[in-house]
Every structure is written in structure tokens, then in C-alpha cells.
Short mmCIF file of C-alpha atoms in Angstrom, two decimals:
data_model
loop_
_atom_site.label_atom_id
_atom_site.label_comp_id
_atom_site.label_asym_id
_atom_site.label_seq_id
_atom_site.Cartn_x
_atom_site.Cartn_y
_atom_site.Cartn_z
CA UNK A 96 -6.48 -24.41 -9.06
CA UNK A 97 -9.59 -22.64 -10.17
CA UNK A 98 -11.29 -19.35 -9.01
CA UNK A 99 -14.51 -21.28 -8.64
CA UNK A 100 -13.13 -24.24 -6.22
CA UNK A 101 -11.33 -21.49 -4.09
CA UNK A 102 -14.57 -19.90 -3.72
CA UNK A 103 -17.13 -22.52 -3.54
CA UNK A 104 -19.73 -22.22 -1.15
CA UNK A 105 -19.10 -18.08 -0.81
CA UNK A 106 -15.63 -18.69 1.29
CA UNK A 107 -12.55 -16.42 0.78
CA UNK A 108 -9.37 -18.41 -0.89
CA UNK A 109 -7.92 -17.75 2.76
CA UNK A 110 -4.32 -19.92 2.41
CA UNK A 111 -4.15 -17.81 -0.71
CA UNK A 112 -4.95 -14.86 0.32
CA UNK A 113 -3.07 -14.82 3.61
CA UNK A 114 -0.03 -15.94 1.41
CA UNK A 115 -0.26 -12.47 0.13
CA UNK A 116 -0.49 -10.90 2.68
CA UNK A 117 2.76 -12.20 4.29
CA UNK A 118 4.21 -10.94 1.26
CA UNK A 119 3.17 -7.49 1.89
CA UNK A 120 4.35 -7.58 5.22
CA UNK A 121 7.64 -9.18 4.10
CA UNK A 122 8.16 -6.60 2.01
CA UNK A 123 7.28 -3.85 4.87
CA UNK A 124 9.37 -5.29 7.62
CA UNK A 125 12.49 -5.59 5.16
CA UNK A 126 11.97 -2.08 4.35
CA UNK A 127 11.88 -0.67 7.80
CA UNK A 128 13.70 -2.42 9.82
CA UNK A 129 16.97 -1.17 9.37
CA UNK A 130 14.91 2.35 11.22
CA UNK A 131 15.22 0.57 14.45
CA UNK A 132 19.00 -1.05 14.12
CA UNK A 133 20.87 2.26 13.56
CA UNK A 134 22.89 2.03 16.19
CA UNK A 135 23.46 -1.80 16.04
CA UNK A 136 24.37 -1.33 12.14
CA UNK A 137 26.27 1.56 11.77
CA UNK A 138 29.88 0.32 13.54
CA UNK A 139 29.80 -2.75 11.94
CA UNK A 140 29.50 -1.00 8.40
CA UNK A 141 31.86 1.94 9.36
CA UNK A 142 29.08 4.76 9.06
CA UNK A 143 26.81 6.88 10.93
CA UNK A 144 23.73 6.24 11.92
CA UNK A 145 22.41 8.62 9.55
CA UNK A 146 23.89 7.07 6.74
CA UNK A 147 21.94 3.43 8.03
CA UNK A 148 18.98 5.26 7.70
CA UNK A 149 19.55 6.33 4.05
CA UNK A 150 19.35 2.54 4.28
CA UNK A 151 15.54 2.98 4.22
CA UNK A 152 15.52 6.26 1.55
CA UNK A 153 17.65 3.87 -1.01
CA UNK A 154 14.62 0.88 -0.56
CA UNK A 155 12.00 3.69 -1.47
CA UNK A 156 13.92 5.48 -4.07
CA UNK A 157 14.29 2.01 -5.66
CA UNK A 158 10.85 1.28 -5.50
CA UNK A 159 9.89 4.85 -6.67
CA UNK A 160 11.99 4.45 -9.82
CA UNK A 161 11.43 0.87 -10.43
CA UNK A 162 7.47 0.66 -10.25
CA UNK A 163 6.17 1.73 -13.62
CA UNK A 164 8.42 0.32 -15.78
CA UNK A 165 9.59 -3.48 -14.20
CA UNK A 166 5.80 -3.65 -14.18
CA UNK A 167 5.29 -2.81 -17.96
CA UNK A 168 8.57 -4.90 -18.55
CA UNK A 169 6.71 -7.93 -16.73
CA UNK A 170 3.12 -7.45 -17.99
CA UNK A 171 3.60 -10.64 -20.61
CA UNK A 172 4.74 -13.36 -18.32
CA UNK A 173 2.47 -15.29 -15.89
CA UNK A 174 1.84 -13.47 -12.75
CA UNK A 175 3.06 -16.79 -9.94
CA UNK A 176 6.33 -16.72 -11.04
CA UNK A 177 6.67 -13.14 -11.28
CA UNK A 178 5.38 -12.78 -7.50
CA UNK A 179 8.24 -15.89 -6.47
CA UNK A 180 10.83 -13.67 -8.00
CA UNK A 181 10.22 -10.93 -6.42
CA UNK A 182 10.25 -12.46 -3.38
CA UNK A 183 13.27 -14.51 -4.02
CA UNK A 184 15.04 -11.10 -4.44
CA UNK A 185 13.37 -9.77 -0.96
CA UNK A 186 15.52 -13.32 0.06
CA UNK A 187 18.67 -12.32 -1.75
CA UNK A 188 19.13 -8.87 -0.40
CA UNK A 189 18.05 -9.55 3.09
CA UNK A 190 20.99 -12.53 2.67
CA UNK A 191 23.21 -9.51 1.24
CA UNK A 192 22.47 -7.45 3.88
CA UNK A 193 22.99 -10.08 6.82
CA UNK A 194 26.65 -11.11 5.95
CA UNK A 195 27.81 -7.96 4.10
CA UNK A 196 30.64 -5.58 5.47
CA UNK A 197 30.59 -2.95 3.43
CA UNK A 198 28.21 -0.25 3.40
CA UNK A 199 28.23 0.00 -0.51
CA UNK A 200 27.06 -3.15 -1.21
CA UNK A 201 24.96 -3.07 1.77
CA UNK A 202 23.09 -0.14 -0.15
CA UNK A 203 23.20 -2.00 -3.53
CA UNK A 204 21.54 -5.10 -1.70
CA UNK A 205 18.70 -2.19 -0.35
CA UNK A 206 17.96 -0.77 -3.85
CA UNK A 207 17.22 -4.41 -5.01
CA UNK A 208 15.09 -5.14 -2.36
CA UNK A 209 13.24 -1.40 -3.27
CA UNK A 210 13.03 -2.59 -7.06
CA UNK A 211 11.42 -5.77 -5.73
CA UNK A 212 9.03 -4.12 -3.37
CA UNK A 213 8.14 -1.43 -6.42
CA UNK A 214 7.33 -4.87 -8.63
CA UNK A 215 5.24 -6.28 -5.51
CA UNK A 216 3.41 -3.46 -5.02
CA UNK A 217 2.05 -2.80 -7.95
CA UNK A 218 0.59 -7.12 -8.41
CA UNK A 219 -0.81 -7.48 -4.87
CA UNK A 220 -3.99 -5.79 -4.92
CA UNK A 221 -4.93 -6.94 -8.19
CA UNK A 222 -3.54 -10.28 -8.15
CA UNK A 223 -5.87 -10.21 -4.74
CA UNK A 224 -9.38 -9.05 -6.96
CA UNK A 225 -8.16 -11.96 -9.24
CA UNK A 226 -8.82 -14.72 -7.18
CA UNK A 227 -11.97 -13.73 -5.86
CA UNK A 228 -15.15 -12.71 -7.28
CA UNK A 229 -16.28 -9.39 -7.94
CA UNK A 230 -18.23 -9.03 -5.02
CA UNK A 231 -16.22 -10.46 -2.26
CA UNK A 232 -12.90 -8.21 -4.22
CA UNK A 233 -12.68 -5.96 -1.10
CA UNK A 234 -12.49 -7.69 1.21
CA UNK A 235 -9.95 -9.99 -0.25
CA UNK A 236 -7.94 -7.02 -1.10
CA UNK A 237 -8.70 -5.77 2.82
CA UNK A 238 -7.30 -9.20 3.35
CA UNK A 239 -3.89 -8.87 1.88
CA UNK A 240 -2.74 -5.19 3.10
CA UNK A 241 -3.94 -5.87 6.50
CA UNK A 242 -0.25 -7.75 6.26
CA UNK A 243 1.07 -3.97 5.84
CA UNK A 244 -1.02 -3.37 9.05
CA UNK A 245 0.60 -5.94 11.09
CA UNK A 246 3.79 -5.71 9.83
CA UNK A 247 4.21 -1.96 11.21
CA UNK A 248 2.02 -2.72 14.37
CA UNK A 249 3.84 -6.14 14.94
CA UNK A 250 6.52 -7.10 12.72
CA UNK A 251 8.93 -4.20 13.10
CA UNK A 252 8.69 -4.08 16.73
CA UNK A 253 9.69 -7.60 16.93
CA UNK A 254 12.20 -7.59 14.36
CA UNK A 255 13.96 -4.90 16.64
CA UNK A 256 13.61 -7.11 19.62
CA UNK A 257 14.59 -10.08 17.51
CA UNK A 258 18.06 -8.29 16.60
CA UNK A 259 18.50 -6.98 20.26
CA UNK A 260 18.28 -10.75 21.55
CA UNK A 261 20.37 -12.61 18.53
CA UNK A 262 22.10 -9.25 16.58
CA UNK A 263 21.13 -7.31 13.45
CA UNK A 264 22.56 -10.05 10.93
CA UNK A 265 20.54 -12.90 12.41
CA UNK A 266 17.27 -10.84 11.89
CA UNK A 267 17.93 -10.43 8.60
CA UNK A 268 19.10 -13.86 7.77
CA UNK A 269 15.96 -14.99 9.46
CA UNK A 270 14.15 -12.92 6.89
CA UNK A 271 15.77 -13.83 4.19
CA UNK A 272 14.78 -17.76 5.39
CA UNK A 273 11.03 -16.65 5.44
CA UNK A 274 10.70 -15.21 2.36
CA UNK A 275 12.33 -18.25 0.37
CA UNK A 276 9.70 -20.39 2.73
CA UNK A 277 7.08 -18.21 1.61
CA UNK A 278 7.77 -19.11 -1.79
CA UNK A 279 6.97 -22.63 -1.37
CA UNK A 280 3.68 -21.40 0.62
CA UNK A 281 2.78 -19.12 -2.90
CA UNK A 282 3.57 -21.94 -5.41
CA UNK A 283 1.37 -24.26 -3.22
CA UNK A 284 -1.43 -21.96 -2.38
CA UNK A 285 -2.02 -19.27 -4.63
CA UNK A 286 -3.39 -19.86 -7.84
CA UNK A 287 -1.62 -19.01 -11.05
CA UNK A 288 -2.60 -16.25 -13.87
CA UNK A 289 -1.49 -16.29 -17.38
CA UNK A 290 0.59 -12.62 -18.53
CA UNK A 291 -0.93 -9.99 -20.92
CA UNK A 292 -0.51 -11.34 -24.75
CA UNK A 293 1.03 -8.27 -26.59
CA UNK A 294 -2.63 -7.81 -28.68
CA UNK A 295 -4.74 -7.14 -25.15
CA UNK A 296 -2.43 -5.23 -23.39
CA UNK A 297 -3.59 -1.04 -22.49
CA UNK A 298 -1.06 1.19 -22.59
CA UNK A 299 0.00 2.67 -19.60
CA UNK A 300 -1.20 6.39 -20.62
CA UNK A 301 -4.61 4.69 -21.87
CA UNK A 302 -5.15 3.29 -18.47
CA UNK A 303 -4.08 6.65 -16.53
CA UNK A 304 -6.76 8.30 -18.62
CA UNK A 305 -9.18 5.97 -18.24
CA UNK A 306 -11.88 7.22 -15.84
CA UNK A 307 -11.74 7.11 -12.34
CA UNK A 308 -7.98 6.77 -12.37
CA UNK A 309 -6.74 10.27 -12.17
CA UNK A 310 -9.29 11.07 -8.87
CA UNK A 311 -7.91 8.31 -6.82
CA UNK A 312 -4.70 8.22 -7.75
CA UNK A 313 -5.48 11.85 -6.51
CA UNK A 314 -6.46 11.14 -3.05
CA UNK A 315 -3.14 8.52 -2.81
CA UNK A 316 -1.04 11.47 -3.12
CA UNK A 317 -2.80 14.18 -1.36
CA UNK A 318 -3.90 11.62 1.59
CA UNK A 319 -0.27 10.46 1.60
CA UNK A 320 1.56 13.75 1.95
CA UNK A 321 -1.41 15.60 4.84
CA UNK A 322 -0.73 12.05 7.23
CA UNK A 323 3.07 11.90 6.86
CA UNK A 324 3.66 15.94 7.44
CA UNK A 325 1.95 14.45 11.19
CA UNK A 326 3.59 10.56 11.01
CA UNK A 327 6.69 11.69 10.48
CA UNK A 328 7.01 14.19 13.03
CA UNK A 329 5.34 12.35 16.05
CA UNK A 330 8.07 12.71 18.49
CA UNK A 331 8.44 16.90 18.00
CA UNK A 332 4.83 17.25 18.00
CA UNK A 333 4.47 14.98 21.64
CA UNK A 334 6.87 16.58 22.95
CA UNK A 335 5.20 19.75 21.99
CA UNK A 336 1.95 18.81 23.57
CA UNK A 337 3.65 18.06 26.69
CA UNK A 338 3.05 14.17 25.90
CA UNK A 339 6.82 12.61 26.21
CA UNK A 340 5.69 9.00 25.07
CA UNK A 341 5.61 8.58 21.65
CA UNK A 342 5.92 4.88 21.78
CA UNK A 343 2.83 5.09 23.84
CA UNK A 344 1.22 7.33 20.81
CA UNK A 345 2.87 4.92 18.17
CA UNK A 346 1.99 1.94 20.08
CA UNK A 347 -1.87 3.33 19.97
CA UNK A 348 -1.90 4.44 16.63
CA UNK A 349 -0.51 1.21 15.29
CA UNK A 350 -2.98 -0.72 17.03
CA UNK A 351 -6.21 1.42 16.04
CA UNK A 352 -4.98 0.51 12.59
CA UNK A 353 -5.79 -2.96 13.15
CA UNK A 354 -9.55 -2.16 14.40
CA UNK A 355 -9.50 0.04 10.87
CA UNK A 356 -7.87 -3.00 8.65
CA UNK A 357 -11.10 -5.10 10.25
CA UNK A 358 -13.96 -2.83 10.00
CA UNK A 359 -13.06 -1.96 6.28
CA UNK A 360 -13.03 -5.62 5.68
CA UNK A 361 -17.05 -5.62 6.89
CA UNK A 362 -17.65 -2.60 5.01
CA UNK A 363 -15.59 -2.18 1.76
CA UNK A 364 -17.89 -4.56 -0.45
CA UNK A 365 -20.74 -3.13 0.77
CA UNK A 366 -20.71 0.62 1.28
CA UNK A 367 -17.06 1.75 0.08
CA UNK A 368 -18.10 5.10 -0.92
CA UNK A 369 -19.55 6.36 2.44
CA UNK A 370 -16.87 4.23 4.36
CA UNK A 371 -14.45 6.21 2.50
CA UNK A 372 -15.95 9.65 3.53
CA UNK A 373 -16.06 8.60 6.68
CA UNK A 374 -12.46 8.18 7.01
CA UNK A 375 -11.17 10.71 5.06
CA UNK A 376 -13.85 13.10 7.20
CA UNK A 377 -12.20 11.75 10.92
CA UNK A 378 -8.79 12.25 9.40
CA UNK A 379 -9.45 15.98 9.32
CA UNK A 380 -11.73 15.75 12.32
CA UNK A 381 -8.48 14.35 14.23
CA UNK A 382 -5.84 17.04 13.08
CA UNK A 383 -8.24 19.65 14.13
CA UNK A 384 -8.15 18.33 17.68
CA UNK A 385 -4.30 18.01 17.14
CA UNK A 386 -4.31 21.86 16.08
CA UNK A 387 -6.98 23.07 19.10
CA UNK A 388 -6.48 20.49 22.03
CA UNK A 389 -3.03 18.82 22.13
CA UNK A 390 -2.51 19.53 25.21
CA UNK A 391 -5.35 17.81 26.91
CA UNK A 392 -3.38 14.16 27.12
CA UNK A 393 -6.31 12.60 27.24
CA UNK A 394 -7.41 14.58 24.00
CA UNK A 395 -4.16 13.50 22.52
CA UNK A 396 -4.73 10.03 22.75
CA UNK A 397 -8.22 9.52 21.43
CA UNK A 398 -7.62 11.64 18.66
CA UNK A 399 -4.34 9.35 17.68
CA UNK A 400 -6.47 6.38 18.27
CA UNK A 401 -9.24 7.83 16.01
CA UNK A 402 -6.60 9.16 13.50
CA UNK A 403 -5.70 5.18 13.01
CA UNK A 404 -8.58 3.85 13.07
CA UNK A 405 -9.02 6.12 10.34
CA UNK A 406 -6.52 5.74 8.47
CA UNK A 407 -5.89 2.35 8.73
CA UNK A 408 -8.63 1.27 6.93
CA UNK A 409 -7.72 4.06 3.15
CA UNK A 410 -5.19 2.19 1.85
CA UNK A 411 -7.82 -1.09 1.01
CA UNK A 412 -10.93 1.59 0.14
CA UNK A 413 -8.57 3.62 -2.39
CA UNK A 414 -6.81 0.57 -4.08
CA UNK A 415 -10.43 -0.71 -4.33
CA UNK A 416 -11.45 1.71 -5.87
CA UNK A 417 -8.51 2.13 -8.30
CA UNK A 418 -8.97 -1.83 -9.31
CA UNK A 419 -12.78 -0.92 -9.93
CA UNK A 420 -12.19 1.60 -11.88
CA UNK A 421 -8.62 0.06 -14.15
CA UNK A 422 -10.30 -3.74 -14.01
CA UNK A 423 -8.26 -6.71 -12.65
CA UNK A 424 -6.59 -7.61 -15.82
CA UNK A 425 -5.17 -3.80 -15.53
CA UNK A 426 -4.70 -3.68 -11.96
CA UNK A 427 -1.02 -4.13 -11.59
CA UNK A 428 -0.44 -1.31 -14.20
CA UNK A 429 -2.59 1.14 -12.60
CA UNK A 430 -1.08 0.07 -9.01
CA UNK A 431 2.36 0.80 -10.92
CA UNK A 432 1.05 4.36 -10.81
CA UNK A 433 -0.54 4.50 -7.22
CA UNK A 434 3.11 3.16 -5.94
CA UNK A 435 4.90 5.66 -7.17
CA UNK A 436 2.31 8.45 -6.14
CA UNK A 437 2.57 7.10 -2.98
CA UNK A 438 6.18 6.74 -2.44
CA UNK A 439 6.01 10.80 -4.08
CA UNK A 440 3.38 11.40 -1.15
CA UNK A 441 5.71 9.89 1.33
CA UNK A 442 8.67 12.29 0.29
CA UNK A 443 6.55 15.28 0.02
CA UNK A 444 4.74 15.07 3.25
CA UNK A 445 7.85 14.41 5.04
CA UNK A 446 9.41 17.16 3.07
CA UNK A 447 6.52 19.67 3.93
CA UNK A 448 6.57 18.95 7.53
CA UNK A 449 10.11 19.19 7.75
CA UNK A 450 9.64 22.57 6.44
CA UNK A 451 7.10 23.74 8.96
CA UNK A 452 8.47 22.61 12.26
CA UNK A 453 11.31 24.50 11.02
CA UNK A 454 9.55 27.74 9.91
CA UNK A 455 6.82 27.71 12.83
CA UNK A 456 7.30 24.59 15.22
CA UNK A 457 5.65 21.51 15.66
CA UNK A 458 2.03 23.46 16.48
CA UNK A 459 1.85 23.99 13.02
CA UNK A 460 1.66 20.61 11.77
CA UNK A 461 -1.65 19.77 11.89
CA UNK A 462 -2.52 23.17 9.82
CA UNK A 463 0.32 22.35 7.08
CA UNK A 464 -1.35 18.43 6.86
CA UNK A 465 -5.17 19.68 7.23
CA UNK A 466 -5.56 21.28 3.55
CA UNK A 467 -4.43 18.32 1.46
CA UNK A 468 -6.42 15.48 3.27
CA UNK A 469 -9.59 17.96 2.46
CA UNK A 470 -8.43 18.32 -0.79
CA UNK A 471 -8.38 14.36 -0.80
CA UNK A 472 -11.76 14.66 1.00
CA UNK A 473 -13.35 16.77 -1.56
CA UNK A 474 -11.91 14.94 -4.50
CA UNK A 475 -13.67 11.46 -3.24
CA UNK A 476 -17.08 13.87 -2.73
CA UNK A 477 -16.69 14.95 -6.31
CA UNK A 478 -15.71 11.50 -7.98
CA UNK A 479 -19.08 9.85 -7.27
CA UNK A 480 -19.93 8.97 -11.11
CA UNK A 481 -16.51 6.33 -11.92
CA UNK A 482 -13.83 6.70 -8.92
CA UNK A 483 -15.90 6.30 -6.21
CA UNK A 484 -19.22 5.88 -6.82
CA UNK A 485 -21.87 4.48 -4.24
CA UNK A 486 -22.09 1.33 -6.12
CA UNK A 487 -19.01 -1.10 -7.10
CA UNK A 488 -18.84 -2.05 -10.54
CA UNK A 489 -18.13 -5.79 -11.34
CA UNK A 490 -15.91 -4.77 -14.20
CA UNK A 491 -14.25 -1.54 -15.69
CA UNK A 492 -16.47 1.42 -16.71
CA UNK A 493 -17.57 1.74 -19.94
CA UNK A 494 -16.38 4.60 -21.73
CA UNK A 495 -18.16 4.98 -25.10
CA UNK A 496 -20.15 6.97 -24.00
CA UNK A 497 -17.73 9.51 -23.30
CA UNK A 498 -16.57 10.47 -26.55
CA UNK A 499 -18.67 8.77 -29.15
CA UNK A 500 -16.29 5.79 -28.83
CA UNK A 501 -17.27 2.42 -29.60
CA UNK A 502 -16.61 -0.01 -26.50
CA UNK A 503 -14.42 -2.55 -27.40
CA UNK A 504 -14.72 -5.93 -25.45
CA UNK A 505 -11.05 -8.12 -25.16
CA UNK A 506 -11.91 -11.39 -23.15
CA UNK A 507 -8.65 -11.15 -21.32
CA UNK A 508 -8.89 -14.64 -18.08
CA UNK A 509 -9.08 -13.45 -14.87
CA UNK A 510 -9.51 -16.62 -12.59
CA UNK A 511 -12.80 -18.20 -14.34
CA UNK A 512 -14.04 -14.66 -14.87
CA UNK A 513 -13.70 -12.55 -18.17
CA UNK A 514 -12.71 -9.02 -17.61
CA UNK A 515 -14.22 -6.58 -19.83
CA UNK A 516 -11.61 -4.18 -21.64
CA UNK A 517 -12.93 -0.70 -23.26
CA UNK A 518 -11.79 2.01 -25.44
CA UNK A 519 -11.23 4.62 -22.99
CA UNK A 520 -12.30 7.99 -23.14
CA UNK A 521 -11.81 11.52 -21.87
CA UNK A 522 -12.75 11.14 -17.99
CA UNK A 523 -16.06 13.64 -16.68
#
């Protein structure tokens, strides 16, 4: 299967591409589900209910640790089998998880599904700006996260009414089930790309260095940490506002995510830079309404709806970006890097708003998460020359003329186009 038949006649690989993007939201639904099965899970396991949700801390400490280097470890062998493993173990510990008794192994079968959703994290986008040319790499990227999208607006939800109607261990079996049918779906559907020979393959500090890599893996973090100091605390803050439905807020925000997952689709190929802005800019907008009118339900409710429009939409513009700026054929090493960042931004903002509703109550979250989103504001204003500049690149930056360097050109495939390689340089 060739890049050029998938794409003939200017169409989107769509059975490909939407093969991904049941991956992704695989990989989301088996790491939040156990969230709404604490009480269904924790007698049959013998623990608290606090102790099934470190059920969802082990799956991202596993995929914080396990990100950078299974993906260095992997770099050499061809990238389809690599994405059926991983989800072959999403099958095995969902499987684990749906027969076991014990909470031990119950947590060992949650840090392999972490390591797994570390390693398929860090191939989606790229493996999505593979198949595709470099025009139309947005929106196929768009494409496959929207699956992250649905799976929190969607999948979770039903998952929790699926395990309400059958039990816990059926809803996990029957996850296990999809992922080993979505491995027939990828071998079928989505096309194969060879591994890094040894000769072309960046090191991982060349690549961080390279520029435009530092900036947005920048905004991940600081973006990351300002919306979960709000996410995370919802309920307090609703409560504080007078507003005593947060599944009314959830329900809202999860849905305006979907209108953001579609109009960054239009947009991303086109105008990224400004689209960006634009977000980033209604983020802020929306906490200051949070911070000055909370109490107006009405208020409340728009801004939520704005705040996922919003944000719905970042995650495709920044990991854009961040394959613009590495190059497919470096994508999954430089994703490495925005996965753990972003697992890091999860912690920290949930850390930090912990911290303030604690300290000053849940009127002072939208202060604590306004300054970094404008820090991640102002870095995207100020990284207009190779993170985010107002026109996409069709391959990497050249560097040479950074430091006097010479560019070097490695012809590395990437679907039936070559991807440029260069000697990187100090970024400006």
C-alpha cells in the first residue's frame, strides 16, 4: 500500500486514518475507565476506592517513565508491527485486569497498559503525517486525536454504563476483544513504514535541540498544567459558583471539544499559527470569566463551552507543529518528549491546584491556571520564525544557517515522500 494510491485524487487515507484513531481512543478509555468503576472494583479486589484510582496514577506513571526510552529502544524496527504490539498489550492487560483478583497484579497489568500507551503516544501523530502528504498532514493528524476527543466525550461515559449493565470485568474483557480486532483492522488498513537504519537515526538530544522543539514542547507543558489546575478541580469550583452539576459542565465541555476537534481539522493546514493564538487567547479569555463571573450560571456555562471549544482543538495544532518542526521520520522521537511533558503537565497542574483550593479555595483557581496558559500564549507569539510560524513547512527546518553548519540531507522513506534530515543547530 502506497502513500500515493491512499491519496489519489486529494482524499484522506480515511480506513487508515480512522484505524488510528480508534487506537488513541483505545488507549484513552483503558486508561480512564477504572475513574468511573471505583466503587464496582474496589470489593472485588479487597481495597479502597482510593487505591482503584491509583489504578489510573500507575497507567500514567508507566507511560511517563516508559515514553522516551521504549521509543528509542523501538526506533529500528518497522513501525506496523510496533503499533500491533502495542495494542496487543492494551489487549493483554485489559484481559489481566478483567479476570484478575488480586489488586497487585491488577496494578502490574495497569503499568503495562501505561508502558504501551507511552509507546503509542509517541508513533500516532507522526505515523499520521506519514501517510499523508505534507499539506493535507493536519488534518490527518486532527483526524487521529479527535479519537482522544471522543473517547472522553463518548467512550468513558459508556464504558461506565457498559459495566453498570453487564459488571466491571465484562467491560474490560470487551476491551480487551476490541483492541485484538483492531489489530486485524491496522494490518489491513494502515500502511506499513520501514524502522530507522542505525546510520540515519538523530539522537534524541539532537532532535530536542533542533529548532522549534524546545517552544512547543513549551506550550505542552505550560498549556497542560494552567487547564488541569481548572479540569481537575471542576466539582469544588461548581460547587463554588453555586452551579451543583458538574456532569452538566463536563457533559458541555466534553462536547465543545468535539466542535474544536472539527474546526481545527478546517483550519490547521491552512492557518495553524493564528488558529493557535486564537485558542490559546480564549483559554485565558475563559478563566478570566471563571475568576470575575462564576456566579452568573449562565456565564458559567458559555465560558466552559468556550473553554472546550478551545481547548479541544491544541492538542492537533501543537503536535503539528512539533512534527513540522522534528520532520516525520523524527516524529515519534520528538512525540517521546511531548508525552512525557505532558503526562509532567498533568501531575503538576493537578498538583498546583490541589495546592490552591487548599491555601485559598476553589475562587482561586482560575488565577493559579491563568499565568502559565499566557506564558504558553506568549511563547507561541514569540516562536513565529521555526515553532510556529505562519507558514507550514513541508519538511524540517534547515539549520545551517544557524551556526555555520553545513545541512546534511539523509533520504530517510516516508510513504513515497523523502524527508529531509539536517545538522541541527543552536535554536534563535
Amino acid at each position: 500500500m502506497t502513500l500515493s494510491s491512499q491519496v489519489e485524487g486529494g482524499r484522506l487515507p480515511w480506513s487508515g486514518l480512522l484505524a488510528l484513531s480508534c487506537a488513541a481512543f483505545t488507549a484513552v478509555l483503558t486508561e480512564l475507565l477504572p475513574a468511573g468503576l471505583l466503587p464496582a472494583m474496589a470489593p472485588p479486589l479487597g481495597v479502597a476506592e482510593s487505591r482503584i484510582g491509583f489504578l489510573v496514577t500507575a497507567y500514567a506513571a508507566a507511560s511517563f517513565v516508559a515514553a522516551i526510552p521504549v521509543t528509542a529502544a523501538l526506533r529500528g524496527l518497522p513501525r506496523r508491527p510496533v503499533l500491533c504490539g502495542t495494542l496487543l498489550g492494551f489487549a493483554v492487560s485489559d484481559a489481566l485486569v478483567a479476570v484478575s483478583s488480586s489488586y497487585p497484579l491488577t496494578v502490574a497489568a495497569r503499568l503495562l497498559a501505561g508502558a504501551m500507551g507511552g509507546t503509542l503516544w509517541a508513533m500516532l501523530a507522526g505515523y499520521a503525517a506519514r501517510t499523508v502528504p505534507a499539506e493535507r498532514r493536519g488534518r490527518a493528524i486532527a483526524v487521529v486525536l479527535a479519537g482522544i476527543t471522543l473517547a472522553l466525550a463518548l467512550g468513558v461515559p459508556a464504558g461506565t454504563a457498559l459495566a453498570g449493565a453487564v459488571g466491571w470485568r465484562a467491560a474490560f474483557g470487551t476491551l480487551a476483544v476490541l483492541a485484538v480486532l483492531l489489530v486485524g483492522w491496522v494490518r489491513l488498513r494502515v500502511p506499513g513504514f520501514p524502522g530507522e537504519p542505525p546510520h540515519a537515526r538523530v539522537p534524541l538530544v539532537r532532535v530536542a535541540v533542533r529548532p522549534g522543539i524546545r517552544p512547543v514542547l513549551s506550550v505542552t507543558l505550560f498549556l497542560l498544567l494552567g487547564h488541569q489546575v481548572m479540569y481537575t478541580y471542576v466539582a469544588p469550583f461548581a460547587a463554588h459558583a453555586g452551579y451543583g452539576r458538574t456532569g452538566v459542565l463536563l457533559a458541555v465541555f466534553g462536547s465543545a471539544t468535539v466542535a474544536g476537534v472539527w474546526l481545527t481539522g478546517v483550519l490547521v493546514d491552512s492557518r495553524p499559527r493564528p488558529t493557535l493564538l486564537t485558542a490559546l487567547a480564549l483559554v485565558a479569555a475563559v478563566l478570566l470569566v471563571l475568576g470575575l463571573g462564576a456566579r452568573v450560571p449562565g456565564l458559567l456555562v458559555g465560558a466552559v463551552a468556550l473553554w472546550g471549544v478551545a481547548f479541544g482543538g491544541a492538542p492537533t495544532l501543537i503536535q503539528t507543529a512539533l512534527v513540522d518542526a522534528s520532520g516525520p521520520a523524527d516524529a515519534d522521537v520528538a512525540t517521546s518528549l511531548q508525552t512525557t511533558l505532558y503526562n509532567a503537565g498533568i501531575a503538576a497542574g493537578s498538583l498546583t491546584g490541589g495546592l490552591a483550593l487548599d491555601a485559598a479555595g476553589a475562587g482561586a483557581l482560575p488565577w493559579t491556571a491563568l499565568p502559565p496558559v499566557l506564558v504558553a500564549l506568549a511563547t507561541v507569539a514569540a516562536g513565529r520564525r521555526y515553532a510556529f510560524p505562519a507558514r507550514r513547512r513541508a519538511v524540517a527546518p534547515a539549520a545551517d544557517a544557524l551556526a555555520g553548519s553545513a545541512a546534511v540531507a539523509v533520504a530517510c522513506p516516508a510513504g513515497d515522500h523523502a524527508v529531509r534530515r539536517w545538522a541541527d543547530g543552536p535554536e534563535q
